[in-house]
Amino acid sequence: MSERYCVLGNPVAHSKSPLIHQAFAAQTGQLLEYTAELAPLDGFEAAWRAFCESGGRGANVTVPFKQEAFALCDTLSERARRAGAVNTLINGQNGRIYGDNTDGIGLLRDLTAHDVALAGKRVLVLGAGGAVRGALAPLLAERPDELLIINRTGAKAEALARDFADVGAVRGGSYDALEGTFDLVINATSASLSGELPPLPEGLFTPGGVAYDMMYGVEPTVFLQWAKTQKAATVDGLGMLVEQAAEAFFLWRNVRPETVPVRALLRETLTR
Ligand code: NDP
């Protein structure tokens, strides 16, 4: 009998997770059903429990519930604990809930897939929200020479840098504090959602530098369009989405799916 999984969010109808996980299941011969489930804004826990009672084995969690999911867990992975947010839930034995966060490893795998190495490099991260919190430990574990977090609300970037100072060389501040050149600039703000460009100076990239936007869409984001004018190579967040999903699939099924064909499928679906 097929086992049930879902993505819980609000809104959730736009989610690509069902397409991705159904493709993973078909590819690996796993019998499972994966749906998008809308949880009421004030009813995340009830939605998760109802899903478990109907036979649900696990869920992905998306906006705005990653912190609530974190609070719900009986056991957390180290990376979820550090992130303070959970994007993957497992309905364990005796109703115990296990939580993990696969966003950061998803980003790292996607960077690796694009031959972007971090060791000894200067990395700039724009934004200090949940996605950055999830990404910092995996990024710092690669030993960049320096990681600078810049955020509209500078104090949030400074606080994040303090929280992760034990993992590697990291500083935080506001856009006024932005100076120097970077081998990799990761846009983890939600500015792209509204077509806005954070206030970035010319000459931000070292020669051969890479611009990464966690967001993706049919057209390159405003940030990636600007980065092209700065002669940077550009990568969007579609691969991160597929890679974080692959890690969640592995946690649930103990089978690692091939991500290359699913990236291609998703890109094709977007542009169709
Ligand atoms: P949050 O809402 O937690 O954080 C948003 C961040 O963006 C904050 O730091 C905020 O600054 C900043 N910001 C918002 N608007 C602007 C603006 N106009 N100019 C400059 N900074 C701005 O979001 P998340 O961290 O969860 O997500 C960030 C992005 O990453 C989203 O686009 C999301 O879609 C994407 N994402 C992609 C994933 C993938 O798999 N590809 C996975 C997870 C996220 P302030 O603190 O000052 O408000």
PDB file of C-alpha atoms and ligand atoms in Angstrom:
ATOM      1  CA  MET A   1       0.000   0.000   0.000  1.00  0.00           C
ATOM      2  CA  SER A   2       1.324   3.454  -0.792  1.00  0.00           C
ATOM      3  CA  GLU A   3       2.393   5.664   2.113  1.00  0.00           C
ATOM      4  CA  ARG A   4       1.332   9.287   2.441  1.00  0.00           C
ATOM      5  CA  TYR A   5       3.497  12.415   2.505  1.00  0.00           C
ATOM      6  CA  CYS A   6       2.668  16.059   1.906  1.00  0.00           C
ATOM      7  CA  VAL A   7       3.836  19.641   1.955  1.00  0.00           C
ATOM      8  CA  LEU A   8       2.085  21.794   4.544  1.00  0.00           C
ATOM      9  CA  GLY A   9       1.977  25.532   3.887  1.00  0.00           C
ATOM     10  CA  ASN A  10      -0.181  28.606   3.443  1.00  0.00           C
ATOM     11  CA  PRO A  11      -0.393  29.354   0.582  1.00  0.00           C
ATOM     12  CA  VAL A  12       0.595  25.990  -0.859  1.00  0.00           C
ATOM     13  CA  ALA A  13      -1.253  25.506  -4.147  1.00  0.00           C
ATOM     14  CA  HIS A  14       1.736  26.869  -6.116  1.00  0.00           C
ATOM     15  CA  SER A  15       4.146  24.360  -4.505  1.00  0.00           C
ATOM     16  CA  LYS A  16       6.332  22.321  -6.836  1.00  0.00           C
ATOM     17  CA  SER A  17       7.012  19.739  -4.103  1.00  0.00           C
ATOM     18  CA  PRO A  18       4.275  17.279  -5.237  1.00  0.00           C
ATOM     19  CA  LEU A  19       5.706  17.252  -8.766  1.00  0.00           C
ATOM     20  CA  ILE A  20       9.247  16.738  -7.447  1.00  0.00           C
ATOM     21  CA  HIS A  21       8.417  13.963  -4.971  1.00  0.00           C
ATOM     22  CA  GLN A  22       6.133  12.147  -7.383  1.00  0.00           C
ATOM     23  CA  ALA A  23       8.998  12.210  -9.905  1.00  0.00           C
ATOM     24  CA  PHE A  24      11.420  10.858  -7.251  1.00  0.00           C
ATOM     25  CA  ALA A  25       8.929   8.103  -6.350  1.00  0.00           C
ATOM     26  CA  ALA A  26       8.434   7.057  -9.980  1.00  0.00           C
ATOM     27  CA  GLN A  27      12.189   7.061 -10.595  1.00  0.00           C
ATOM     28  CA  THR A  28      13.053   4.960  -7.512  1.00  0.00           C
ATOM     29  CA  GLY A  29      10.005   2.668  -7.640  1.00  0.00           C
ATOM     30  CA  GLN A  30       8.810   3.819  -4.209  1.00  0.00           C
ATOM     31  CA  LEU A  31       5.086   3.479  -3.586  1.00  0.00           C
ATOM     32  CA  LEU A  32       4.003   6.756  -2.098  1.00  0.00           C
ATOM     33  CA  GLU A  33       1.451   9.472  -2.419  1.00  0.00           C
ATOM     34  CA  TYR A  34       2.530  13.132  -2.038  1.00  0.00           C
ATOM     35  CA  THR A  35       0.054  16.011  -1.923  1.00  0.00           C
ATOM     36  CA  ALA A  36      -0.019  19.742  -1.120  1.00  0.00           C
ATOM     37  CA  GLU A  37      -2.060  20.419   2.035  1.00  0.00           C
ATOM     38  CA  LEU A  38      -3.233  23.892   2.979  1.00  0.00           C
ATOM     39  CA  ALA A  39      -2.941  24.435   6.743  1.00  0.00           C
ATOM     40  CA  PRO A  40      -4.923  27.310   8.287  1.00  0.00           C
ATOM     41  CA  LEU A  41      -2.641  30.116   9.489  1.00  0.00           C
ATOM     42  CA  ASP A  42      -3.702  29.412  13.081  1.00  0.00           C
ATOM     43  CA  GLY A  43      -3.951  25.648  12.648  1.00  0.00           C
ATOM     44  CA  PHE A  44      -0.598  24.192  11.671  1.00  0.00           C
ATOM     45  CA  GLU A  45      -0.334  21.669  14.514  1.00  0.00           C
ATOM     46  CA  ALA A  46      -3.925  20.477  14.027  1.00  0.00           C
ATOM     47  CA  ALA A  47      -3.298  20.048  10.274  1.00  0.00           C
ATOM     48  CA  TRP A  48      -0.153  17.971  10.914  1.00  0.00           C
ATOM     49  CA  ARG A  49      -1.904  15.790  13.516  1.00  0.00           C
ATOM     50  CA  ALA A  50      -4.915  15.239  11.221  1.00  0.00           C
ATOM     51  CA  PHE A  51      -2.539  14.265   8.426  1.00  0.00           C
ATOM     52  CA  CYS A  52      -0.780  11.748  10.713  1.00  0.00           C
ATOM     53  CA  GLU A  53      -4.112  10.290  11.847  1.00  0.00           C
ATOM     54  CA  SER A  54      -5.056   9.721   8.222  1.00  0.00           C
ATOM     55  CA  GLY A  55      -1.888   7.641   7.770  1.00  0.00           C
ATOM     56  CA  GLY A  56       0.625  10.388   6.953  1.00  0.00           C
ATOM     57  CA  ARG A  57       4.257   9.309   7.393  1.00  0.00           C
ATOM     58  CA  GLY A  58       5.982  12.657   6.906  1.00  0.00           C
ATOM     59  CA  ALA A  59       5.696  16.190   5.610  1.00  0.00           C
ATOM     60  CA  ASN A  60       7.642  19.057   4.164  1.00  0.00           C
ATOM     61  CA  VAL A  61       6.898  22.374   5.772  1.00  0.00           C
ATOM     62  CA  THR A  62       6.937  25.671   3.951  1.00  0.00           C
ATOM     63  CA  VAL A  63       6.067  29.330   4.566  1.00  0.00           C
ATOM     64  CA  PRO A  64       5.032  30.408   7.198  1.00  0.00           C
ATOM     65  CA  PHE A  65       5.241  27.304   9.396  1.00  0.00           C
ATOM     66  CA  LYS A  66       8.920  26.301   9.620  1.00  0.00           C
ATOM     67  CA  GLN A  67       9.322  27.736  13.123  1.00  0.00           C
ATOM     68  CA  GLU A  68       6.073  26.221  14.369  1.00  0.00           C
ATOM     69  CA  ALA A  69       7.199  22.873  13.003  1.00  0.00           C
ATOM     70  CA  PHE A  70      10.468  23.302  14.914  1.00  0.00           C
ATOM     71  CA  ALA A  71       8.539  23.886  18.163  1.00  0.00           C
ATOM     72  CA  LEU A  72       6.437  20.765  17.581  1.00  0.00           C
ATOM     73  CA  CYS A  73       9.284  18.262  17.334  1.00  0.00           C
ATOM     74  CA  ASP A  74      10.275  15.744  20.021  1.00  0.00           C
ATOM     75  CA  THR A  75      13.662  15.175  18.379  1.00  0.00           C
ATOM     76  CA  LEU A  76      15.652  17.517  16.136  1.00  0.00           C
ATOM     77  CA  SER A  77      18.630  16.989  13.890  1.00  0.00           C
ATOM     78  CA  GLU A  78      21.647  19.124  14.759  1.00  0.00           C
ATOM     79  CA  ARG A  79      21.205  21.181  11.562  1.00  0.00           C
ATOM     80  CA  ALA A  80      17.521  21.839  12.393  1.00  0.00           C
ATOM     81  CA  ARG A  81      18.439  22.813  15.944  1.00  0.00           C
ATOM     82  CA  ARG A  82      20.983  25.307  14.649  1.00  0.00           C
ATOM     83  CA  ALA A  83      18.576  26.615  12.016  1.00  0.00           C
ATOM     84  CA  GLY A  84      15.748  27.084  14.527  1.00  0.00           C
ATOM     85  CA  ALA A  85      13.439  25.925  11.754  1.00  0.00           C
ATOM     86  CA  VAL A  86      12.181  22.605  10.381  1.00  0.00           C
ATOM     87  CA  ASN A  87      11.261  21.895   6.764  1.00  0.00           C
ATOM     88  CA  THR A  88      10.994  18.099   7.049  1.00  0.00           C
ATOM     89  CA  LEU A  89       8.859  16.212   9.579  1.00  0.00           C
ATOM     90  CA  ILE A  90       8.795  12.486  10.212  1.00  0.00           C
ATOM     91  CA  ASN A  91       5.897  10.832  11.998  1.00  0.00           C
ATOM     92  CA  GLY A  92       7.943   8.409  14.086  1.00  0.00           C
ATOM     93  CA  GLN A  93       7.164   5.492  16.362  1.00  0.00           C
ATOM     94  CA  ASN A  94       4.627   6.066  19.162  1.00  0.00           C
ATOM     95  CA  GLY A  95       3.638   9.387  17.600  1.00  0.00           C
ATOM     96  CA  ARG A  96       7.055  10.938  18.235  1.00  0.00           C
ATOM     97  CA  ILE A  97       7.899  13.725  15.809  1.00  0.00           C
ATOM     98  CA  TYR A  98      11.364  14.024  14.296  1.00  0.00           C
ATOM     99  CA  GLY A  99      12.339  17.284  12.598  1.00  0.00           C
ATOM    100  CA  ASP A 100      15.125  18.138  10.177  1.00  0.00           C
ATOM    101  CA  ASN A 101      16.102  21.061   7.991  1.00  0.00           C
ATOM    102  CA  THR A 102      17.321  20.184   4.499  1.00  0.00           C
ATOM    103  CA  ASP A 103      17.356  23.727   3.003  1.00  0.00           C
ATOM    104  CA  GLY A 104      21.038  24.376   3.761  1.00  0.00           C
ATOM    105  CA  ILE A 105      22.318  21.075   2.434  1.00  0.00           C
ATOM    106  CA  GLY A 106      20.059  21.615  -0.606  1.00  0.00           C
ATOM    107  CA  LEU A 107      21.778  24.927  -1.302  1.00  0.00           C
ATOM    108  CA  LEU A 108      25.210  23.408  -0.827  1.00  0.00           C
ATOM    109  CA  ARG A 109      24.481  20.453  -3.142  1.00  0.00           C
ATOM    110  CA  ASP A 110      23.213  22.848  -5.782  1.00  0.00           C
ATOM    111  CA  LEU A 111      26.326  25.007  -5.516  1.00  0.00           C
ATOM    112  CA  THR A 112      28.429  21.849  -5.861  1.00  0.00           C
ATOM    113  CA  ALA A 113      26.375  20.773  -8.891  1.00  0.00           C
ATOM    114  CA  HIS A 114      27.317  24.122 -10.462  1.00  0.00           C
ATOM    115  CA  ASP A 115      31.004  23.652  -9.557  1.00  0.00           C
ATOM    116  CA  VAL A 116      30.901  26.532  -7.086  1.00  0.00           C
ATOM    117  CA  ALA A 117      33.438  25.836  -4.325  1.00  0.00           C
ATOM    118  CA  LEU A 118      33.460  27.845  -1.104  1.00  0.00           C
ATOM    119  CA  ALA A 119      36.745  26.908   0.548  1.00  0.00           C
ATOM    120  CA  GLY A 120      39.008  29.954   0.858  1.00  0.00           C
ATOM    121  CA  LYS A 121      36.462  32.170  -0.946  1.00  0.00           C
ATOM    122  CA  ARG A 122      34.792  35.433   0.052  1.00  0.00           C
ATOM    123  CA  VAL A 123      31.059  34.878   0.332  1.00  0.00           C
ATOM    124  CA  LEU A 124      28.329  37.494   0.719  1.00  0.00           C
ATOM    125  CA  VAL A 125      24.860  36.498   1.892  1.00  0.00           C
ATOM    126  CA  LEU A 126      22.032  39.017   1.471  1.00  0.00           C
ATOM    127  CA  GLY A 127      19.163  38.603   3.936  1.00  0.00           C
ATOM    128  CA  ALA A 128      18.904  37.264   7.466  1.00  0.00           C
ATOM    129  CA  GLY A 129      15.639  35.344   7.453  1.00  0.00           C
ATOM    130  CA  GLY A 130      14.806  31.674   7.908  1.00  0.00           C
ATOM    131  CA  ALA A 131      16.528  30.528   4.716  1.00  0.00           C
ATOM    132  CA  VAL A 132      19.828  32.101   5.807  1.00  0.00           C
ATOM    133  CA  ARG A 133      19.565  30.601   9.281  1.00  0.00           C
ATOM    134  CA  GLY A 134      19.202  27.176   7.654  1.00  0.00           C
ATOM    135  CA  ALA A 135      22.069  27.740   5.233  1.00  0.00           C
ATOM    136  CA  LEU A 136      24.757  29.194   7.499  1.00  0.00           C
ATOM    137  CA  ALA A 137      26.100  26.045   9.161  1.00  0.00           C
ATOM    138  CA  PRO A 138      26.490  24.063   5.890  1.00  0.00           C
ATOM    139  CA  LEU A 139      28.047  27.110   4.160  1.00  0.00           C
ATOM    140  CA  LEU A 140      30.506  27.774   7.005  1.00  0.00           C
ATOM    141  CA  ALA A 141      31.425  24.084   7.177  1.00  0.00           C
ATOM    142  CA  GLU A 142      32.953  24.538   3.697  1.00  0.00           C
ATOM    143  CA  ARG A 143      35.478  26.953   5.264  1.00  0.00           C
ATOM    144  CA  PRO A 144      35.068  30.124   3.202  1.00  0.00           C
ATOM    145  CA  ASP A 145      37.750  32.721   3.905  1.00  0.00           C
ATOM    146  CA  GLU A 146      34.999  35.047   5.046  1.00  0.00           C
ATOM    147  CA  LEU A 147      31.222  35.024   5.118  1.00  0.00           C
ATOM    148  CA  LEU A 148      29.495  38.405   5.377  1.00  0.00           C
ATOM    149  CA  ILE A 149      25.747  38.604   6.052  1.00  0.00           C
ATOM    150  CA  ILE A 150      24.138  41.877   4.990  1.00  0.00           C
ATOM    151  CA  ASN A 151      20.542  42.643   5.821  1.00  0.00           C
ATOM    152  CA  ARG A 152      18.096  45.547   5.553  1.00  0.00           C
ATOM    153  CA  THR A 153      17.668  45.250   9.326  1.00  0.00           C
ATOM    154  CA  GLY A 154      21.370  45.128  10.164  1.00  0.00           C
ATOM    155  CA  ALA A 155      20.848  44.018  13.771  1.00  0.00           C
ATOM    156  CA  LYS A 156      19.357  40.721  12.558  1.00  0.00           C
ATOM    157  CA  ALA A 157      22.454  40.003  10.475  1.00  0.00           C
ATOM    158  CA  GLU A 158      24.707  40.858  13.431  1.00  0.00           C
ATOM    159  CA  ALA A 159      22.706  38.565  15.730  1.00  0.00           C
ATOM    160  CA  LEU A 160      22.924  35.720  13.206  1.00  0.00           C
ATOM    161  CA  ALA A 161      26.683  36.185  12.885  1.00  0.00           C
ATOM    162  CA  ARG A 162      27.030  35.982  16.671  1.00  0.00           C
ATOM    163  CA  ASP A 163      24.896  32.796  16.776  1.00  0.00           C
ATOM    164  CA  PHE A 164      27.129  31.073  14.214  1.00  0.00           C
ATOM    165  CA  ALA A 165      30.506  32.487  15.249  1.00  0.00           C
ATOM    166  CA  ASP A 166      31.525  29.099  16.678  1.00  0.00           C
ATOM    167  CA  VAL A 167      31.124  27.463  13.254  1.00  0.00           C
ATOM    168  CA  GLY A 168      33.345  29.740  11.153  1.00  0.00           C
ATOM    169  CA  ALA A 169      34.465  33.228  10.116  1.00  0.00           C
ATOM    170  CA  VAL A 170      31.201  35.173   9.848  1.00  0.00           C
ATOM    171  CA  ARG A 171      30.275  38.858  10.219  1.00  0.00           C
ATOM    172  CA  GLY A 172      26.983  40.679   9.882  1.00  0.00           C
ATOM    173  CA  GLY A 173      25.756  44.206   9.228  1.00  0.00           C
ATOM    174  CA  SER A 174      23.541  46.492   7.189  1.00  0.00           C
ATOM    175  CA  TYR A 175      23.931  47.580   3.548  1.00  0.00           C
ATOM    176  CA  ASP A 176      26.008  50.620   4.665  1.00  0.00           C
ATOM    177  CA  ALA A 177      28.647  48.175   5.891  1.00  0.00           C
ATOM    178  CA  LEU A 178      28.925  46.480   2.499  1.00  0.00           C
ATOM    179  CA  GLU A 179      32.389  46.849   0.979  1.00  0.00           C
ATOM    180  CA  GLY A 180      34.912  44.746  -0.910  1.00  0.00           C
ATOM    181  CA  THR A 181      34.493  42.172  -3.628  1.00  0.00           C
ATOM    182  CA  PHE A 182      33.076  38.644  -3.404  1.00  0.00           C
ATOM    183  CA  ASP A 183      33.537  35.337  -5.183  1.00  0.00           C
ATOM    184  CA  LEU A 184      29.964  34.318  -4.403  1.00  0.00           C
ATOM    185  CA  VAL A 185      26.926  36.486  -3.614  1.00  0.00           C
ATOM    186  CA  ILE A 186      23.816  34.645  -2.437  1.00  0.00           C
ATOM    187  CA  ASN A 187      20.541  36.544  -2.532  1.00  0.00           C
ATOM    188  CA  ALA A 188      18.409  35.079   0.251  1.00  0.00           C
ATOM    189  CA  THR A 189      16.151  38.099   0.597  1.00  0.00           C
ATOM    190  CA  SER A 190      12.525  37.938  -0.420  1.00  0.00           C
ATOM    191  CA  ALA A 191      13.079  41.147  -2.450  1.00  0.00           C
ATOM    192  CA  SER A 192      13.015  39.109  -5.672  1.00  0.00           C
ATOM    193  CA  LEU A 193       9.416  38.111  -4.933  1.00  0.00           C
ATOM    194  CA  SER A 194       8.355  41.730  -5.423  1.00  0.00           C
ATOM    195  CA  GLY A 195      10.819  42.366  -8.235  1.00  0.00           C
ATOM    196  CA  GLU A 196      13.041  44.570  -6.049  1.00  0.00           C
ATOM    197  CA  LEU A 197      16.814  44.772  -6.090  1.00  0.00           C
ATOM    198  CA  PRO A 198      18.628  45.237  -2.774  1.00  0.00           C
ATOM    199  CA  PRO A 199      20.884  48.351  -2.802  1.00  0.00           C
ATOM    200  CA  LEU A 200      24.088  46.823  -4.160  1.00  0.00           C
ATOM    201  CA  PRO A 201      27.192  48.692  -5.306  1.00  0.00           C
ATOM    202  CA  GLU A 202      28.835  48.291  -8.711  1.00  0.00           C
ATOM    203  CA  GLY A 203      31.949  46.113  -8.793  1.00  0.00           C
ATOM    204  CA  LEU A 204      30.698  43.699  -6.130  1.00  0.00           C
ATOM    205  CA  PHE A 205      32.037  40.552  -7.796  1.00  0.00           C
ATOM    206  CA  THR A 206      35.594  39.305  -8.168  1.00  0.00           C
ATOM    207  CA  PRO A 207      36.445  38.240 -11.744  1.00  0.00           C
ATOM    208  CA  GLY A 208      34.691  34.901 -12.326  1.00  0.00           C
ATOM    209  CA  GLY A 209      32.317  35.623  -9.411  1.00  0.00           C
ATOM    210  CA  VAL A 210      28.973  33.855  -9.070  1.00  0.00           C
ATOM    211  CA  ALA A 211      25.542  35.276  -8.220  1.00  0.00           C
ATOM    212  CA  TYR A 212      23.043  32.857  -6.670  1.00  0.00           C
ATOM    213  CA  ASP A 213      19.385  33.741  -6.090  1.00  0.00           C
ATOM    214  CA  MET A 214      17.422  31.370  -3.853  1.00  0.00           C
ATOM    215  CA  MET A 215      14.343  32.388  -5.776  1.00  0.00           C
ATOM    216  CA  TYR A 216      13.586  31.034  -9.240  1.00  0.00           C
ATOM    217  CA  GLY A 217      11.025  31.686 -11.919  1.00  0.00           C
ATOM    218  CA  VAL A 218      10.413  31.614 -15.633  1.00  0.00           C
ATOM    219  CA  GLU A 219      12.554  34.738 -16.085  1.00  0.00           C
ATOM    220  CA  PRO A 220      15.825  35.481 -14.245  1.00  0.00           C
ATOM    221  CA  THR A 221      15.181  37.504 -11.064  1.00  0.00           C
ATOM    222  CA  VAL A 222      16.044  41.216 -10.972  1.00  0.00           C
ATOM    223  CA  PHE A 223      19.096  40.338  -8.877  1.00  0.00           C
ATOM    224  CA  LEU A 224      20.354  37.840 -11.470  1.00  0.00           C
ATOM    225  CA  GLN A 225      19.657  40.301 -14.281  1.00  0.00           C
ATOM    226  CA  TRP A 226      21.721  42.928 -12.439  1.00  0.00           C
ATOM    227  CA  ALA A 227      24.484  40.375 -11.718  1.00  0.00           C
ATOM    228  CA  LYS A 228      24.757  39.665 -15.453  1.00  0.00           C
ATOM    229  CA  THR A 229      25.449  43.350 -16.049  1.00  0.00           C
ATOM    230  CA  GLN A 230      28.285  42.945 -13.503  1.00  0.00           C
ATOM    231  CA  LYS A 231      29.710  40.031 -15.542  1.00  0.00           C
ATOM    232  CA  ALA A 232      28.941  37.452 -12.837  1.00  0.00           C
ATOM    233  CA  ALA A 233      27.849  33.893 -13.625  1.00  0.00           C
ATOM    234  CA  THR A 234      24.257  33.340 -12.465  1.00  0.00           C
ATOM    235  CA  VAL A 235      22.382  30.459 -10.820  1.00  0.00           C
ATOM    236  CA  ASP A 236      18.776  30.474  -9.581  1.00  0.00           C
ATOM    237  CA  GLY A 237      17.223  28.522  -6.692  1.00  0.00           C
ATOM    238  CA  LEU A 238      15.444  25.812  -8.702  1.00  0.00           C
ATOM    239  CA  GLY A 239      18.238  23.319  -8.053  1.00  0.00           C
ATOM    240  CA  MET A 240      18.197  24.124  -4.320  1.00  0.00           C
ATOM    241  CA  LEU A 241      14.507  23.287  -4.221  1.00  0.00           C
ATOM    242  CA  VAL A 242      15.094  19.926  -5.903  1.00  0.00           C
ATOM    243  CA  GLU A 243      18.127  19.115  -3.729  1.00  0.00           C
ATOM    244  CA  GLN A 244      16.399  19.941  -0.423  1.00  0.00           C
ATOM    245  CA  ALA A 245      13.530  17.716  -1.562  1.00  0.00           C
ATOM    246  CA  ALA A 246      15.943  14.881  -2.430  1.00  0.00           C
ATOM    247  CA  GLU A 247      17.409  15.029   1.071  1.00  0.00           C
ATOM    248  CA  ALA A 248      13.909  14.906   2.601  1.00  0.00           C
ATOM    249  CA  PHE A 249      13.033  11.942   0.352  1.00  0.00           C
ATOM    250  CA  PHE A 250      16.191  10.198   1.562  1.00  0.00           C
ATOM    251  CA  LEU A 251      15.254  10.817   5.203  1.00  0.00           C
ATOM    252  CA  TRP A 252      11.802   9.315   4.679  1.00  0.00           C
ATOM    253  CA  ARG A 253      12.595   6.448   2.318  1.00  0.00           C
ATOM    254  CA  ASN A 254      16.316   5.775   2.793  1.00  0.00           C
ATOM    255  CA  VAL A 255      16.716   5.973  -0.981  1.00  0.00           C
ATOM    256  CA  ARG A 256      18.620   8.783  -2.700  1.00  0.00           C
ATOM    257  CA  PRO A 257      16.933   9.884  -5.942  1.00  0.00           C
ATOM    258  CA  GLU A 258      18.773  11.211  -9.008  1.00  0.00           C
ATOM    259  CA  THR A 259      18.214  14.953  -9.086  1.00  0.00           C
ATOM    260  CA  VAL A 260      19.473  15.806 -12.592  1.00  0.00           C
ATOM    261  CA  PRO A 261      16.376  14.545 -14.483  1.00  0.00           C
ATOM    262  CA  VAL A 262      14.031  16.122 -11.944  1.00  0.00           C
ATOM    263  CA  ARG A 263      15.748  19.517 -12.271  1.00  0.00           C
ATOM    264  CA  ALA A 264      15.237  19.231 -16.026  1.00  0.00           C
ATOM    265  CA  LEU A 265      11.587  18.249 -15.592  1.00  0.00           C
ATOM    266  CA  LEU A 266      10.938  21.180 -13.273  1.00  0.00           C
ATOM    267  CA  ARG A 267      12.666  23.666 -15.584  1.00  0.00           C
ATOM    268  CA  GLU A 268      10.633  22.356 -18.492  1.00  0.00           C
ATOM    269  CA  THR A 269       7.388  22.636 -16.500  1.00  0.00           C
ATOM    270  CA  LEU A 270       8.241  26.228 -15.563  1.00  0.00           C
ATOM    271  CA  THR A 271       8.924  27.346 -19.094  1.00  0.00           C
ATOM    272  CA  ARG A 272       6.032  25.457 -20.685  1.00  0.00           C
TER     273      ARG A 272
HETATM  274  P1  NDP B   1      12.156  35.520   5.383  1.00  0.00           P
HETATM  275  O1  NDP B   1      10.840  36.201   5.246  1.00  0.00           O
HETATM  276  O2  NDP B   1      12.471  34.752   6.609  1.00  0.00           O
HETATM  277  O3  NDP B   1      13.326  36.632   5.231  1.00  0.00           O
HETATM  278  C1  NDP B   1      13.258  37.594   4.222  1.00  0.00           C
HETATM  279  C2  NDP B   1      14.568  38.397   4.204  1.00  0.00           C
HETATM  280  O4  NDP B   1      14.520  39.275   3.069  1.00  0.00           O
HETATM  281  C3  NDP B   1      14.773  39.282   5.429  1.00  0.00           C
HETATM  282  O5  NDP B   1      16.134  39.281   5.765  1.00  0.00           O
HETATM  283  C4  NDP B   1      14.321  40.665   4.915  1.00  0.00           C
HETATM  284  O6  NDP B   1      14.969  41.743   5.571  1.00  0.00           O
HETATM  285  C5  NDP B   1      14.788  40.606   3.483  1.00  0.00           C
HETATM  286  N1  NDP B   1      14.065  41.515   2.585  1.00  0.00           N
HETATM  287  C6  NDP B   1      12.748  41.494   2.285  1.00  0.00           C
HETATM  288  N2  NDP B   1      12.437  42.445   1.381  1.00  0.00           N
HETATM  289  C7  NDP B   1      13.602  43.118   1.122  1.00  0.00           C
HETATM  290  C8  NDP B   1      13.938  44.207   0.275  1.00  0.00           C
HETATM  291  N3  NDP B   1      13.018  44.807  -0.471  1.00  0.00           N
HETATM  292  N4  NDP B   1      15.238  44.608   0.224  1.00  0.00           N
HETATM  293  C9  NDP B   1      16.174  43.993   0.977  1.00  0.00           C
HETATM  294  N5  NDP B   1      15.909  42.957   1.822  1.00  0.00           N
HETATM  295  C10 NDP B   1      14.641  42.517   1.875  1.00  0.00           C
HETATM  296  O7  NDP B   1      12.299  34.638   4.056  1.00  0.00           O
HETATM  297  P2  NDP B   1      13.120  33.274   3.872  1.00  0.00           P
HETATM  298  O8  NDP B   1      14.450  33.455   4.502  1.00  0.00           O
HETATM  299  O9  NDP B   1      12.288  32.127   4.265  1.00  0.00           O
HETATM  300  O10 NDP B   1      13.253  33.200   2.270  1.00  0.00           O
HETATM  301  C11 NDP B   1      14.089  34.094   1.554  1.00  0.00           C
HETATM  302  C12 NDP B   1      14.037  33.782   0.060  1.00  0.00           C
HETATM  303  O11 NDP B   1      14.579  32.507  -0.185  1.00  0.00           O
HETATM  304  C13 NDP B   1      12.617  33.767  -0.527  1.00  0.00           C
HETATM  305  O12 NDP B   1      12.677  34.373  -1.818  1.00  0.00           O
HETATM  306  C14 NDP B   1      12.306  32.302  -0.659  1.00  0.00           C
HETATM  307  O13 NDP B   1      11.400  32.065  -1.710  1.00  0.00           O
HETATM  308  C15 NDP B   1      13.684  31.727  -0.963  1.00  0.00           C
HETATM  309  N6  NDP B   1      13.825  30.307  -0.574  1.00  0.00           N
HETATM  310  C16 NDP B   1      14.126  29.413  -1.558  1.00  0.00           C
HETATM  311  C17 NDP B   1      14.285  28.076  -1.247  1.00  0.00           C
HETATM  312  C18 NDP B   1      14.600  27.125  -2.353  1.00  0.00           C
HETATM  313  O14 NDP B   1      14.546  25.912  -2.116  1.00  0.00           O
HETATM  314  N7  NDP B   1      14.937  27.579  -3.536  1.00  0.00           N
HETATM  315  C19 NDP B   1      14.144  27.566   0.125  1.00  0.00           C
HETATM  316  C20 NDP B   1      13.874  28.595   1.091  1.00  0.00           C
HETATM  317  C21 NDP B   1      13.706  29.920   0.737  1.00  0.00           C
HETATM  318  P3  NDP B   1      14.445  42.309   7.007  1.00  0.00           P
HETATM  319  O15 NDP B   1      14.990  41.370   8.039  1.00  0.00           O
HETATM  320  O16 NDP B   1      15.031  43.667   7.084  1.00  0.00           O
HETATM  321  O17 NDP B   1      12.944  42.302   6.942  1.00  0.00           O
END
